[in-house]
PDB file of C-alpha atoms in Angstrom:
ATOM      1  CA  UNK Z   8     -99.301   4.227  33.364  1.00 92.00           C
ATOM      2  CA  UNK Z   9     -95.667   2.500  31.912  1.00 95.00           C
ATOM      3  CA  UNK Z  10     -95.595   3.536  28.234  1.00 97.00           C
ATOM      4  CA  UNK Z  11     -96.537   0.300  26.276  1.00 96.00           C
ATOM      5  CA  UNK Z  12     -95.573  -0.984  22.801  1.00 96.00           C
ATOM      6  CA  UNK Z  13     -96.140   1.245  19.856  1.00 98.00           C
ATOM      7  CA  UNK Z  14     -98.186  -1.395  18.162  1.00 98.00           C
ATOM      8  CA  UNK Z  15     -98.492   0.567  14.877  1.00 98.00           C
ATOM      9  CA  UNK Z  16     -99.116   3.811  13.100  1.00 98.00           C
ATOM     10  CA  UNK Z  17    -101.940   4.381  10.913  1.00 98.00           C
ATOM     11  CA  UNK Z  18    -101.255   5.851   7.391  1.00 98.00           C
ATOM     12  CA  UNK Z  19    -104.243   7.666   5.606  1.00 98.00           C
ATOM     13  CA  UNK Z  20    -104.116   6.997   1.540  1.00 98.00           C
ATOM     14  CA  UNK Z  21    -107.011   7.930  -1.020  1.00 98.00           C
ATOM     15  CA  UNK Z  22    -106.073   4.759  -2.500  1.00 98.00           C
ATOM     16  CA  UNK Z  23    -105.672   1.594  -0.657  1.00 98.00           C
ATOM     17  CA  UNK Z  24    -104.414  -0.861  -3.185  1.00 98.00           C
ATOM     18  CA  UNK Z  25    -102.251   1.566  -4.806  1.00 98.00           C
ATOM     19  CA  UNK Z  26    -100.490   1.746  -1.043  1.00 98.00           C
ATOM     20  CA  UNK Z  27    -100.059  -1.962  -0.658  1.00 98.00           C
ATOM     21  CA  UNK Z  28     -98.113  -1.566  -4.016  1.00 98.00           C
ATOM     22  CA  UNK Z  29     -96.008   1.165  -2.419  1.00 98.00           C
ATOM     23  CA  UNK Z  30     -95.324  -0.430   0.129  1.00 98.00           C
ATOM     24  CA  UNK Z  31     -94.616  -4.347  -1.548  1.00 98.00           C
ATOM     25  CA  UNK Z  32     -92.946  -2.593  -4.836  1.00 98.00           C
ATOM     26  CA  UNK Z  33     -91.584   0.458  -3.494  1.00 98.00           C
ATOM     27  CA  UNK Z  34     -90.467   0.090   0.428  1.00 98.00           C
ATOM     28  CA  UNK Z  35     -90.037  -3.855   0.122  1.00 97.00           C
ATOM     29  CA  UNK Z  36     -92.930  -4.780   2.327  1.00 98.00           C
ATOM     30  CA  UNK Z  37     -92.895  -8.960   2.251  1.00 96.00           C
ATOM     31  CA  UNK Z  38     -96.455  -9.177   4.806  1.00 97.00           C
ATOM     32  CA  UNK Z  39     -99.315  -7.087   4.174  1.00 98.00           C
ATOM     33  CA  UNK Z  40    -102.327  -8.036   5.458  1.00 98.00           C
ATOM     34  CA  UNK Z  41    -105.428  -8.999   3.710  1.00 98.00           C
ATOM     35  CA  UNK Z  42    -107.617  -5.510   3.988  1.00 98.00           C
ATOM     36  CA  UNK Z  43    -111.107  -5.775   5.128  1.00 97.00           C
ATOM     37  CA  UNK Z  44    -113.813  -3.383   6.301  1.00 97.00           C
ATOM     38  CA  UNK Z  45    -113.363  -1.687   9.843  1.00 93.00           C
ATOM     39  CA  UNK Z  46    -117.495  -0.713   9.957  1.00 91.00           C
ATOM     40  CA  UNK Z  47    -116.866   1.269  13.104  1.00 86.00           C
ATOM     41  CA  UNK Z  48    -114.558   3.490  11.649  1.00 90.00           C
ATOM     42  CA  UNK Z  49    -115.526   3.460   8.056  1.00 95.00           C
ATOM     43  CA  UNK Z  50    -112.337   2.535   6.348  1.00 96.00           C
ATOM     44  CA  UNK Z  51    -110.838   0.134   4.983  1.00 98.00           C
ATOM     45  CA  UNK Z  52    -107.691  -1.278   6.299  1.00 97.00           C
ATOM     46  CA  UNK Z  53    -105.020  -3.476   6.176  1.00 98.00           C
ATOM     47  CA  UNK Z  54    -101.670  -4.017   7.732  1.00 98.00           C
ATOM     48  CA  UNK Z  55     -97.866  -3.800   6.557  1.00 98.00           C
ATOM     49  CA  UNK Z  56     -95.786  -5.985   9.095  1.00 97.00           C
ATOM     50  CA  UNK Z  57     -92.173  -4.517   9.745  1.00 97.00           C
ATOM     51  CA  UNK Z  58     -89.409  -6.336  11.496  1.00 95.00           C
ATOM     52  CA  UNK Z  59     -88.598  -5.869  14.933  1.00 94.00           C
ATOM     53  CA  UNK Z  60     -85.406  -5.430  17.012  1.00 91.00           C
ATOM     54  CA  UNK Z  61     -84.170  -9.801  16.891  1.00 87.00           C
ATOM     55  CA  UNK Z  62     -83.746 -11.350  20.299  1.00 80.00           C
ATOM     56  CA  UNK Z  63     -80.470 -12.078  22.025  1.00 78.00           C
ATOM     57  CA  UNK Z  64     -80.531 -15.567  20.151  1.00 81.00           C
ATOM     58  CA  UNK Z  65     -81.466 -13.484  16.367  1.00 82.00           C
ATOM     59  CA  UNK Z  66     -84.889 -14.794  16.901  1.00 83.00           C
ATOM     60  CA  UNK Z  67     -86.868 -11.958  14.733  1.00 85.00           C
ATOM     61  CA  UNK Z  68     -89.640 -10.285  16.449  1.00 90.00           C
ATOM     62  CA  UNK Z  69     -92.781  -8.834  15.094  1.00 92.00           C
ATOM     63  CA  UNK Z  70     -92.032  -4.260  14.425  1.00 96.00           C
ATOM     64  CA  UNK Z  71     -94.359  -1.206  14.559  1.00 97.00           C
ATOM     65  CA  UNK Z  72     -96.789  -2.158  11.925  1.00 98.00           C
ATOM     66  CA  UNK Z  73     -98.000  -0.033   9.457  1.00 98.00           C
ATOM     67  CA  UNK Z  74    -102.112   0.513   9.563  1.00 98.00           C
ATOM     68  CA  UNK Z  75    -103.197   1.457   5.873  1.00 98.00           C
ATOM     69  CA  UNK Z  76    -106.452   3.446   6.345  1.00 98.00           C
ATOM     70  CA  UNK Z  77    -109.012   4.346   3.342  1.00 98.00           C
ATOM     71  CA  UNK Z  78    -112.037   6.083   3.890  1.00 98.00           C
ATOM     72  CA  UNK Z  79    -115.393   3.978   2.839  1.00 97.00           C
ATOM     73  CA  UNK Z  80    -116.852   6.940   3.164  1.00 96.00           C
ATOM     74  CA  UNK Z  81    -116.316  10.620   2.584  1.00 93.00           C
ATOM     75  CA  UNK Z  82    -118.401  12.001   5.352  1.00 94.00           C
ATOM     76  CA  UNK Z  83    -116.037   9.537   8.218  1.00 95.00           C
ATOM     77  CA  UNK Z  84    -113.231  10.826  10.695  1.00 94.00           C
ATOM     78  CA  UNK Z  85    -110.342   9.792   7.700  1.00 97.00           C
ATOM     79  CA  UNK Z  86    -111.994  10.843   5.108  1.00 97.00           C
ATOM     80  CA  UNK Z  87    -112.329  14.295   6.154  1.00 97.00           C
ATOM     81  CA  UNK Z  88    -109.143  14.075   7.272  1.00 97.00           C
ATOM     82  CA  UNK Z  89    -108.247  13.150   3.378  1.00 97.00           C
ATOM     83  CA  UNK Z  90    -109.297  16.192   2.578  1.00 97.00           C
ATOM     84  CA  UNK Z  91    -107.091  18.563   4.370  1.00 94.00           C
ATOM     85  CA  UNK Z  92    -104.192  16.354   3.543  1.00 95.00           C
ATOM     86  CA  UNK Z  93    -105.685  14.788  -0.288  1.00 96.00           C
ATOM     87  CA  UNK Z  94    -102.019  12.884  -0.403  1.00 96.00           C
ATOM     88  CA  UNK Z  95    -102.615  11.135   2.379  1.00 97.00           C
ATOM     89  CA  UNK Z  96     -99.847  10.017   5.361  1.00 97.00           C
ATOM     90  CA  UNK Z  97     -99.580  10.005   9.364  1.00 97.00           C
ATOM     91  CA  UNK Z  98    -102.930   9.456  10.464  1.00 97.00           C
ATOM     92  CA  UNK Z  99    -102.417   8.709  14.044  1.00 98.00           C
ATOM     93  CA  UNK Z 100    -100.304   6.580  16.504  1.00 98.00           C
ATOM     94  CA  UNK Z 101    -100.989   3.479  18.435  1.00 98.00           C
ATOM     95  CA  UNK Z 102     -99.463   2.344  21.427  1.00 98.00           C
ATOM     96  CA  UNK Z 103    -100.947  -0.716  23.769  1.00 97.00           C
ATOM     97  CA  UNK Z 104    -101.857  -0.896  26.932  1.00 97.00           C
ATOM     98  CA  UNK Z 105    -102.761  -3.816  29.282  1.00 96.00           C
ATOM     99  CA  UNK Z 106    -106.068  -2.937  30.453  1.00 97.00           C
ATOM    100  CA  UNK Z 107    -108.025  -0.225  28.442  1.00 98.00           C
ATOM    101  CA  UNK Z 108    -110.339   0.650  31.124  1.00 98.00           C
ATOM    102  CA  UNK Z 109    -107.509   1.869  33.271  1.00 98.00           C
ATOM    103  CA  UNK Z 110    -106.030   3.651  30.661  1.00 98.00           C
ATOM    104  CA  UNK Z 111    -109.221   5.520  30.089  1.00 98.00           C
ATOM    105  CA  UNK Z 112    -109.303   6.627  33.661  1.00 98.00           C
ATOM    106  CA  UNK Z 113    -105.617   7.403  33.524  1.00 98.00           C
ATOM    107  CA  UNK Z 114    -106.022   9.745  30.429  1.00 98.00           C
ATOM    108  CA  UNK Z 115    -109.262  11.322  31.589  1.00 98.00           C
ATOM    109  CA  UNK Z 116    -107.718  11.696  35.418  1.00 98.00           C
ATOM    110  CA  UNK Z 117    -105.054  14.167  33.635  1.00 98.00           C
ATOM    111  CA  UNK Z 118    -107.841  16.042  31.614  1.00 98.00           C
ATOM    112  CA  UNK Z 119    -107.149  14.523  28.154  1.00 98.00           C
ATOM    113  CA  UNK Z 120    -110.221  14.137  26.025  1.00 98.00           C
ATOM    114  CA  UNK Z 121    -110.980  10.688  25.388  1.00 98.00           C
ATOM    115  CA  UNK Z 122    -113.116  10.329  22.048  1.00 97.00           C
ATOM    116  CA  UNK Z 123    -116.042   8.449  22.535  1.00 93.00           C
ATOM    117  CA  UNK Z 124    -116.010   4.872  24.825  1.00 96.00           C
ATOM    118  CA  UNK Z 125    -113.742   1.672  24.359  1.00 97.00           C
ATOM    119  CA  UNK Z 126    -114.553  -0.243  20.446  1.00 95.00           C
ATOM    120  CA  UNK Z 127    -113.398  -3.017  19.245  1.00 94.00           C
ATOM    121  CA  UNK Z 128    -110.796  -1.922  16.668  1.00 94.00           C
ATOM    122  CA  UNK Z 129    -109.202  -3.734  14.002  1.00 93.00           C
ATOM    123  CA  UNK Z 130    -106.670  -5.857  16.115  1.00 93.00           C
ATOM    124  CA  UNK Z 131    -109.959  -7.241  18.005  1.00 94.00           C
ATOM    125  CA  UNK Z 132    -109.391  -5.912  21.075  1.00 96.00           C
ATOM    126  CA  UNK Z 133    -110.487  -2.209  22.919  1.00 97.00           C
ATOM    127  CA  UNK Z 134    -109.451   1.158  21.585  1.00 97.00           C
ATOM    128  CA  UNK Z 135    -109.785   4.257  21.781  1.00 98.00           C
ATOM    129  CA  UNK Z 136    -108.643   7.431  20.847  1.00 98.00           C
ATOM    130  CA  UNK Z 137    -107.235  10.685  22.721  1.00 98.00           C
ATOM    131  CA  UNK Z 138    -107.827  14.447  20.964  1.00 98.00           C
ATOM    132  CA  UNK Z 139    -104.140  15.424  19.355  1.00 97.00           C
ATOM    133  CA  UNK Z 140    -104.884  18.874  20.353  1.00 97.00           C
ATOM    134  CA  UNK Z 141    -104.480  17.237  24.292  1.00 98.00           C
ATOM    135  CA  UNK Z 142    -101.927  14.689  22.730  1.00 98.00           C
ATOM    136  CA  UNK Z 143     -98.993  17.550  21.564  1.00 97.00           C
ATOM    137  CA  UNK Z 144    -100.660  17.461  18.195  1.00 97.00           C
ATOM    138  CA  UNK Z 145    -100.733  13.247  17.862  1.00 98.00           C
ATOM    139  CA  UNK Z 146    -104.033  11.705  17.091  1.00 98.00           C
ATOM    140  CA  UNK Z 147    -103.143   8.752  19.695  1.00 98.00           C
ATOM    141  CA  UNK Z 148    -104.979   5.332  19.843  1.00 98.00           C
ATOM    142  CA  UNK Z 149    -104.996   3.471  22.722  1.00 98.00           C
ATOM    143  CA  UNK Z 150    -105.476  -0.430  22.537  1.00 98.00           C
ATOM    144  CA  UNK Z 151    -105.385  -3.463  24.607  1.00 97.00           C
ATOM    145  CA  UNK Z 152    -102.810  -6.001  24.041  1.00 95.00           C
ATOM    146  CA  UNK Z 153    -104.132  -9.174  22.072  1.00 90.00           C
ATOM    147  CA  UNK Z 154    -104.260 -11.604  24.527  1.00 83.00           C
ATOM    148  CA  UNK Z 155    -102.567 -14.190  21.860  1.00 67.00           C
ATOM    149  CA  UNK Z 156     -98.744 -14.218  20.941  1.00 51.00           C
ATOM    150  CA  UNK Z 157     -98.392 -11.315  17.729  1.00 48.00           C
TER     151      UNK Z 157
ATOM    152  CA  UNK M  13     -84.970  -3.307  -1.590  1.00 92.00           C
ATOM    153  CA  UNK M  14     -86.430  -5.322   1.521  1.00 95.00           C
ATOM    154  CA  UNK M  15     -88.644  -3.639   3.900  1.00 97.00           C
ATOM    155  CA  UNK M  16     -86.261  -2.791   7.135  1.00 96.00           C
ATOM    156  CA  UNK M  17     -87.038  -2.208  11.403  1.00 96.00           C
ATOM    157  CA  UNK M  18     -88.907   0.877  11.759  1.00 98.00           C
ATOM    158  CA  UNK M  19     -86.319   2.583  13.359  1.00 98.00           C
ATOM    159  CA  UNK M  20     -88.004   6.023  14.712  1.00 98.00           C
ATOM    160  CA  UNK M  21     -90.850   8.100  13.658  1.00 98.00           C
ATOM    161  CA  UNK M  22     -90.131  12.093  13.626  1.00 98.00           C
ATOM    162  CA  UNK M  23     -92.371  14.069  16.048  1.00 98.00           C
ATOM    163  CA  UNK M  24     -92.048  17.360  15.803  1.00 98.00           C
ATOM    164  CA  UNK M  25     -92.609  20.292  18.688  1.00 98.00           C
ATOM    165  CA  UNK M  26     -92.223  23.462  19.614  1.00 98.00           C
ATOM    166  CA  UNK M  27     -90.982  22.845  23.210  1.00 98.00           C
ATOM    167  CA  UNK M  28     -89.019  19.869  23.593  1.00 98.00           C
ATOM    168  CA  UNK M  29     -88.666  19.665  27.443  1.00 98.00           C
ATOM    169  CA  UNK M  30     -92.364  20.420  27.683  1.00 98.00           C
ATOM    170  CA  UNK M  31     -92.927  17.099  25.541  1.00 98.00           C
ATOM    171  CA  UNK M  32     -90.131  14.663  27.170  1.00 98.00           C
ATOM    172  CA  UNK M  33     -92.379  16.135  30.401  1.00 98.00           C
ATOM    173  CA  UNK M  34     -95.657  14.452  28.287  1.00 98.00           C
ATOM    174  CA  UNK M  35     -93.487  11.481  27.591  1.00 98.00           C
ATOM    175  CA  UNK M  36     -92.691  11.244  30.807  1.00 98.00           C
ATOM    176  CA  UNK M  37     -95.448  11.839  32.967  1.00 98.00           C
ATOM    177  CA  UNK M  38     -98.958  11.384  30.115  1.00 98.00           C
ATOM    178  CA  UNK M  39     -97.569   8.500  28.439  1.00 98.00           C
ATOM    179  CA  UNK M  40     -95.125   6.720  30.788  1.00 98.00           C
ATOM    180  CA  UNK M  41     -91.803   6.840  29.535  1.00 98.00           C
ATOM    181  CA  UNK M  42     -89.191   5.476  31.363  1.00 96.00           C
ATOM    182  CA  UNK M  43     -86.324   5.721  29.580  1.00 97.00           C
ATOM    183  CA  UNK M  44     -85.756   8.898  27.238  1.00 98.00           C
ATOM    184  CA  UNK M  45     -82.121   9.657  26.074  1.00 98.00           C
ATOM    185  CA  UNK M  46     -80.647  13.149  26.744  1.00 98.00           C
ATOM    186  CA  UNK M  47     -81.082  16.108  24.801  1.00 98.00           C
ATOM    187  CA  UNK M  48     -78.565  17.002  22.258  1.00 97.00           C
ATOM    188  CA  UNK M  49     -78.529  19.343  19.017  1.00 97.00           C
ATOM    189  CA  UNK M  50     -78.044  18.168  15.654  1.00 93.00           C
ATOM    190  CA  UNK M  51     -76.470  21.218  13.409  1.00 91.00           C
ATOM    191  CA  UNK M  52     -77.071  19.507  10.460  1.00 86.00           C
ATOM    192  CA  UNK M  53     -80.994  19.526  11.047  1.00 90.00           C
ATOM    193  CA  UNK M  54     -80.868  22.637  12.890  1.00 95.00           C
ATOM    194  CA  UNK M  55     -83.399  20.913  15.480  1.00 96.00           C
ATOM    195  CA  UNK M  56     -82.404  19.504  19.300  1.00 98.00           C
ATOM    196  CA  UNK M  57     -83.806  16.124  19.827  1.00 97.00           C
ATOM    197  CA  UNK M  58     -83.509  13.450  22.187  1.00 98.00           C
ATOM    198  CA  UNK M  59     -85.338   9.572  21.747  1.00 98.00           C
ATOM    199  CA  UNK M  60     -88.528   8.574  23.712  1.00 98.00           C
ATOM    200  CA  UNK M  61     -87.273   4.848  24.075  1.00 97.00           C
ATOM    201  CA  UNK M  62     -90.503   2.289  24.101  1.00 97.00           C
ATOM    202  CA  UNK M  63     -90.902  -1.405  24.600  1.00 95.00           C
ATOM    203  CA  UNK M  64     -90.397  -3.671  21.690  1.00 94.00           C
ATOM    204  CA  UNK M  65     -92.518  -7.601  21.547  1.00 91.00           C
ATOM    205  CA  UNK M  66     -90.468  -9.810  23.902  1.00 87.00           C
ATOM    206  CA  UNK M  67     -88.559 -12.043  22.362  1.00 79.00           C
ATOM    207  CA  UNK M  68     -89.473 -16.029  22.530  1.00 78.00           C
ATOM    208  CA  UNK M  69     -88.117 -16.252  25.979  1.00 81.00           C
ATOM    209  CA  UNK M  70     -89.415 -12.936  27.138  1.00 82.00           C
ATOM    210  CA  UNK M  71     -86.356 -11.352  26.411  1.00 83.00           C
ATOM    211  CA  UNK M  72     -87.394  -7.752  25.787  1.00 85.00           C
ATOM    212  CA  UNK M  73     -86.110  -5.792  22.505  1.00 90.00           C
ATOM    213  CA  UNK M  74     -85.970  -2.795  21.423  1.00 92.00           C
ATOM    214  CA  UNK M  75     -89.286  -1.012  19.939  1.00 96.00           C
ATOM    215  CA  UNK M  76     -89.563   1.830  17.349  1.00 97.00           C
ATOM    216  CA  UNK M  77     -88.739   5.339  19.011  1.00 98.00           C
ATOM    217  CA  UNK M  78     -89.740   8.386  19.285  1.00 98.00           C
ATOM    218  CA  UNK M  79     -87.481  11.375  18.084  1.00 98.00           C
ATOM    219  CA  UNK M  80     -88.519  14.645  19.315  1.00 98.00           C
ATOM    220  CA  UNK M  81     -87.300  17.695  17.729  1.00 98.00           C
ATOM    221  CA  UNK M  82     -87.312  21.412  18.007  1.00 98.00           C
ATOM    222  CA  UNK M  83     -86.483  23.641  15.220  1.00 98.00           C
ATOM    223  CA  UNK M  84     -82.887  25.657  16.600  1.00 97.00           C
ATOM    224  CA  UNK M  85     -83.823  28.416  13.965  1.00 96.00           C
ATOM    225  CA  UNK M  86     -87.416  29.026  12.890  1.00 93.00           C
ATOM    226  CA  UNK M  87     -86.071  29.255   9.440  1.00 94.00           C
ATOM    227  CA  UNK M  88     -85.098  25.612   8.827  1.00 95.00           C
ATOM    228  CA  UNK M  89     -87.309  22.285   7.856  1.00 94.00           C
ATOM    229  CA  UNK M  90     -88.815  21.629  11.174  1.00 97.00           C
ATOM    230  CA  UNK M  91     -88.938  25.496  12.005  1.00 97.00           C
ATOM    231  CA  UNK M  92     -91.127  25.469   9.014  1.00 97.00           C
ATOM    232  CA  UNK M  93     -93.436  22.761   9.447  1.00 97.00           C
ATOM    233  CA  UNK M  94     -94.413  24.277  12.753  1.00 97.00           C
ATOM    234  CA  UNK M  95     -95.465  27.107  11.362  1.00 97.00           C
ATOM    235  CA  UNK M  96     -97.877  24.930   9.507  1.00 94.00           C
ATOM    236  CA  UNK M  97     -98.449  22.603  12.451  1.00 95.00           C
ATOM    237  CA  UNK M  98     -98.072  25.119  15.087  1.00 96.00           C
ATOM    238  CA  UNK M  99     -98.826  21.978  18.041  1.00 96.00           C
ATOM    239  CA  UNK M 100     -96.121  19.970  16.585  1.00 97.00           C
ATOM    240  CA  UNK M 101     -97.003  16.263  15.624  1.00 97.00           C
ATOM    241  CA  UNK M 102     -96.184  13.328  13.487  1.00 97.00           C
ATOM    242  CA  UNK M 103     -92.920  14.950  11.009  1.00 97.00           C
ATOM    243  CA  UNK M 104     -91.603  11.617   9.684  1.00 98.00           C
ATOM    244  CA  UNK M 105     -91.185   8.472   9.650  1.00 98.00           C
ATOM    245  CA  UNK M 106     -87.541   6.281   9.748  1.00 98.00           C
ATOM    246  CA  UNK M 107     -87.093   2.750   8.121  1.00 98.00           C
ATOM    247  CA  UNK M 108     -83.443   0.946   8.445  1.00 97.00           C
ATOM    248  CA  UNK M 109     -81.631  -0.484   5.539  1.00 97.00           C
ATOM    249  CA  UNK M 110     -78.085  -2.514   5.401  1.00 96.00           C
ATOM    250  CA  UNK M 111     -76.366   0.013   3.293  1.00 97.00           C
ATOM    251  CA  UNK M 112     -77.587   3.528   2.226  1.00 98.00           C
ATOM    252  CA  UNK M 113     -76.051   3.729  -0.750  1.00 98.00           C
ATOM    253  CA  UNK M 114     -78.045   1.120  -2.154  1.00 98.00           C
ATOM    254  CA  UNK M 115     -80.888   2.461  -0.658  1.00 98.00           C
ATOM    255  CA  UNK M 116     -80.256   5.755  -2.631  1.00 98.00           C
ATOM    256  CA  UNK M 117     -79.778   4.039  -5.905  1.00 98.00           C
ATOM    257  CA  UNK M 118     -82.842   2.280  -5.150  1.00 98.00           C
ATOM    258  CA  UNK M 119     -85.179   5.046  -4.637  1.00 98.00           C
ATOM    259  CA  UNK M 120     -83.882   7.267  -7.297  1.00 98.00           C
ATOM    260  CA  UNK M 121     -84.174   4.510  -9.974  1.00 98.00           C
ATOM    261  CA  UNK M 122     -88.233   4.172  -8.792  1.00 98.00           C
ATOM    262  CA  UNK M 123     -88.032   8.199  -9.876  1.00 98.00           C
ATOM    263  CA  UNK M 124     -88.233   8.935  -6.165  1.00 98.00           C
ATOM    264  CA  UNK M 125     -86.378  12.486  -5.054  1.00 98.00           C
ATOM    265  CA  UNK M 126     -84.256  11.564  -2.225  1.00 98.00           C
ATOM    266  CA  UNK M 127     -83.393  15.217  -0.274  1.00 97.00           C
ATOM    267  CA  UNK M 128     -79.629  15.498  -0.981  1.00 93.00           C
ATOM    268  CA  UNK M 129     -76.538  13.591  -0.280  1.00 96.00           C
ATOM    269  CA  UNK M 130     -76.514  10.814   3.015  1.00 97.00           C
ATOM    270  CA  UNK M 131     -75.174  12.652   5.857  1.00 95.00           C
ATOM    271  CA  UNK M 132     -74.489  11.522   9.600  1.00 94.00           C
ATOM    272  CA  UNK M 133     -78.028  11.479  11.255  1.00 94.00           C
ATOM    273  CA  UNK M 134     -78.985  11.490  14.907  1.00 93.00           C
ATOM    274  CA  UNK M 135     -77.914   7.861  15.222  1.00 93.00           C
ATOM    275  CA  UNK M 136     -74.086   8.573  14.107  1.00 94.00           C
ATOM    276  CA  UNK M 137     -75.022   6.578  10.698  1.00 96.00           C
ATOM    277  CA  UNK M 138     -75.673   7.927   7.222  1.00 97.00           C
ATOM    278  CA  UNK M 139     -79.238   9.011   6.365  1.00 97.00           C
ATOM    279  CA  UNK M 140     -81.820  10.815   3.505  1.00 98.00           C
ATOM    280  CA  UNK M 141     -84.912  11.710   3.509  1.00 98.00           C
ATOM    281  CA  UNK M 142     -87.164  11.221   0.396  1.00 98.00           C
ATOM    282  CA  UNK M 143     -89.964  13.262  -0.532  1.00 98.00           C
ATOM    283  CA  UNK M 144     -93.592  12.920   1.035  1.00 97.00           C
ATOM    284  CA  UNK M 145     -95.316  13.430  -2.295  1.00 97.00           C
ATOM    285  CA  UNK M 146     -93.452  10.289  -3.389  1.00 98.00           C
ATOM    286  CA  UNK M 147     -94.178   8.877  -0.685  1.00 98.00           C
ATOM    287  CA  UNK M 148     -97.942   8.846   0.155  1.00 97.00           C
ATOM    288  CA  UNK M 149     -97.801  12.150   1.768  1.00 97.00           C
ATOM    289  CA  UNK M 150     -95.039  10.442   4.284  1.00 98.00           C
ATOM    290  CA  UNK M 151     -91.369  12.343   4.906  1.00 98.00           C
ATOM    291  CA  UNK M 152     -89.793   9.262   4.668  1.00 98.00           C
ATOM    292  CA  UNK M 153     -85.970   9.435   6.272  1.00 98.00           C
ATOM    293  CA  UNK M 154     -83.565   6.202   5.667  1.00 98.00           C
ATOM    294  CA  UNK M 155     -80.820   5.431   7.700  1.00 98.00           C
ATOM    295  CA  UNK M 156     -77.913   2.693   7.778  1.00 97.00           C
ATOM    296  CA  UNK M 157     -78.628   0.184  10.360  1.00 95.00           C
ATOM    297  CA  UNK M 158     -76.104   1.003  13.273  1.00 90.00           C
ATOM    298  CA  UNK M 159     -73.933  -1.616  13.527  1.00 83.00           C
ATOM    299  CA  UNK M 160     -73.337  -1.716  16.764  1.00 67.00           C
ATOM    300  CA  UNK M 161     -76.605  -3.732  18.878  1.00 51.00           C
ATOM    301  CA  UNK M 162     -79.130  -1.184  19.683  1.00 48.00           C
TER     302      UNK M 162
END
């Protein structure tokens, strides 16, 4: 496997709209995302866009996004994360991948636990997620690359 | 302030060759800059290098890193945080800005505690670090664009 763009990391808060003000008021955020409901994964989630490295022209590309994650539930994956960490922060970390079969096989080939089988996530497309305890501590998503431009 | 590139995020571990080895062979890595020791941290680190979007003409660009780092002393910051987070993990997270004196102004006048005077970071430019419980739980470290092209 080639290591593939870190398409975001995903930021646990207790309090989703008081993030997005963090972030706009706070870190100078100019695109967040519209949040909506992730079912699957019982949050609620939105997305801070960062700037990217520009092209050799200054053409701006799109950065590592930030994935704001709240619990819809207490009794989900991020919610009982909240509650060893009641702040919230560094949830896990996303990188893509072209085909997320293959990946699967290539992270279950070396012995890493893959949790559960390929979703759609909250980008559209197939995730999953690999055990941090097989991951050097890093809750890591794996996703396929949106087939569209970013 | 305006929201800057997302330069690195901080992962911390208690054996760095054994996770530029992960890098490397788990996650595909290609290109991870050598070793070196920072004093001023008290950690050795080195940058896991990954693929930014391609520009409009497929240029590639740089993506956000990956700065590993192992404590030099047990007793420092890092050191410290493993003993809490004994697999190592997700330590921080690194935002450029134009000029970090600004930045400093900026974050103390939103009542923020920014961690001491700017100081030559791992980059060769002037950085802080602000507190994670004013920060959403985040270690937040800022740094001074280089201004050379990454």
């Amino acid at each position: 496997m080639k290591l593939g763009r870190m398409n975001h990391i995903g930021v646990a808060t207790p309090d989703l709209d008081a993030s997005i003000a963090f972030y706009r008021d706070v870190m100078g955020a100019t695109d967040i995302t519209e949040p909506f409901v992730l079912e699957s994964q019982k949050v609620r989630v939105c997305f801070v866009n960062t700037p990217g490295e520009n092209g050799p022209n200054g053409e701006p590309t799109a950065g590592t996004q930030v994935e704001l994650l709240q619990p819809t539930e207490a009794d989900s994956a991020v919610g009982k994360w909240l509650d060893k960490n009641p702040l919230g922060g560094q949830h896990h970390v996303c990188y893509e991948v072209p085909d997320i079969h293959e990946a699967k096989a290539w992270f279950e080939g070396l012995g890493k636990r893959v949790l559960g089988e390929p979703r759609i996530g909250a980008h559209g497309t197939l995730i999953f997620f690999v055990h941090p305890r097989d991951m050097g501590g890093q809750l890591t998503e794996i996703m396929e690359t949106p087939k569209e431009a970013h």
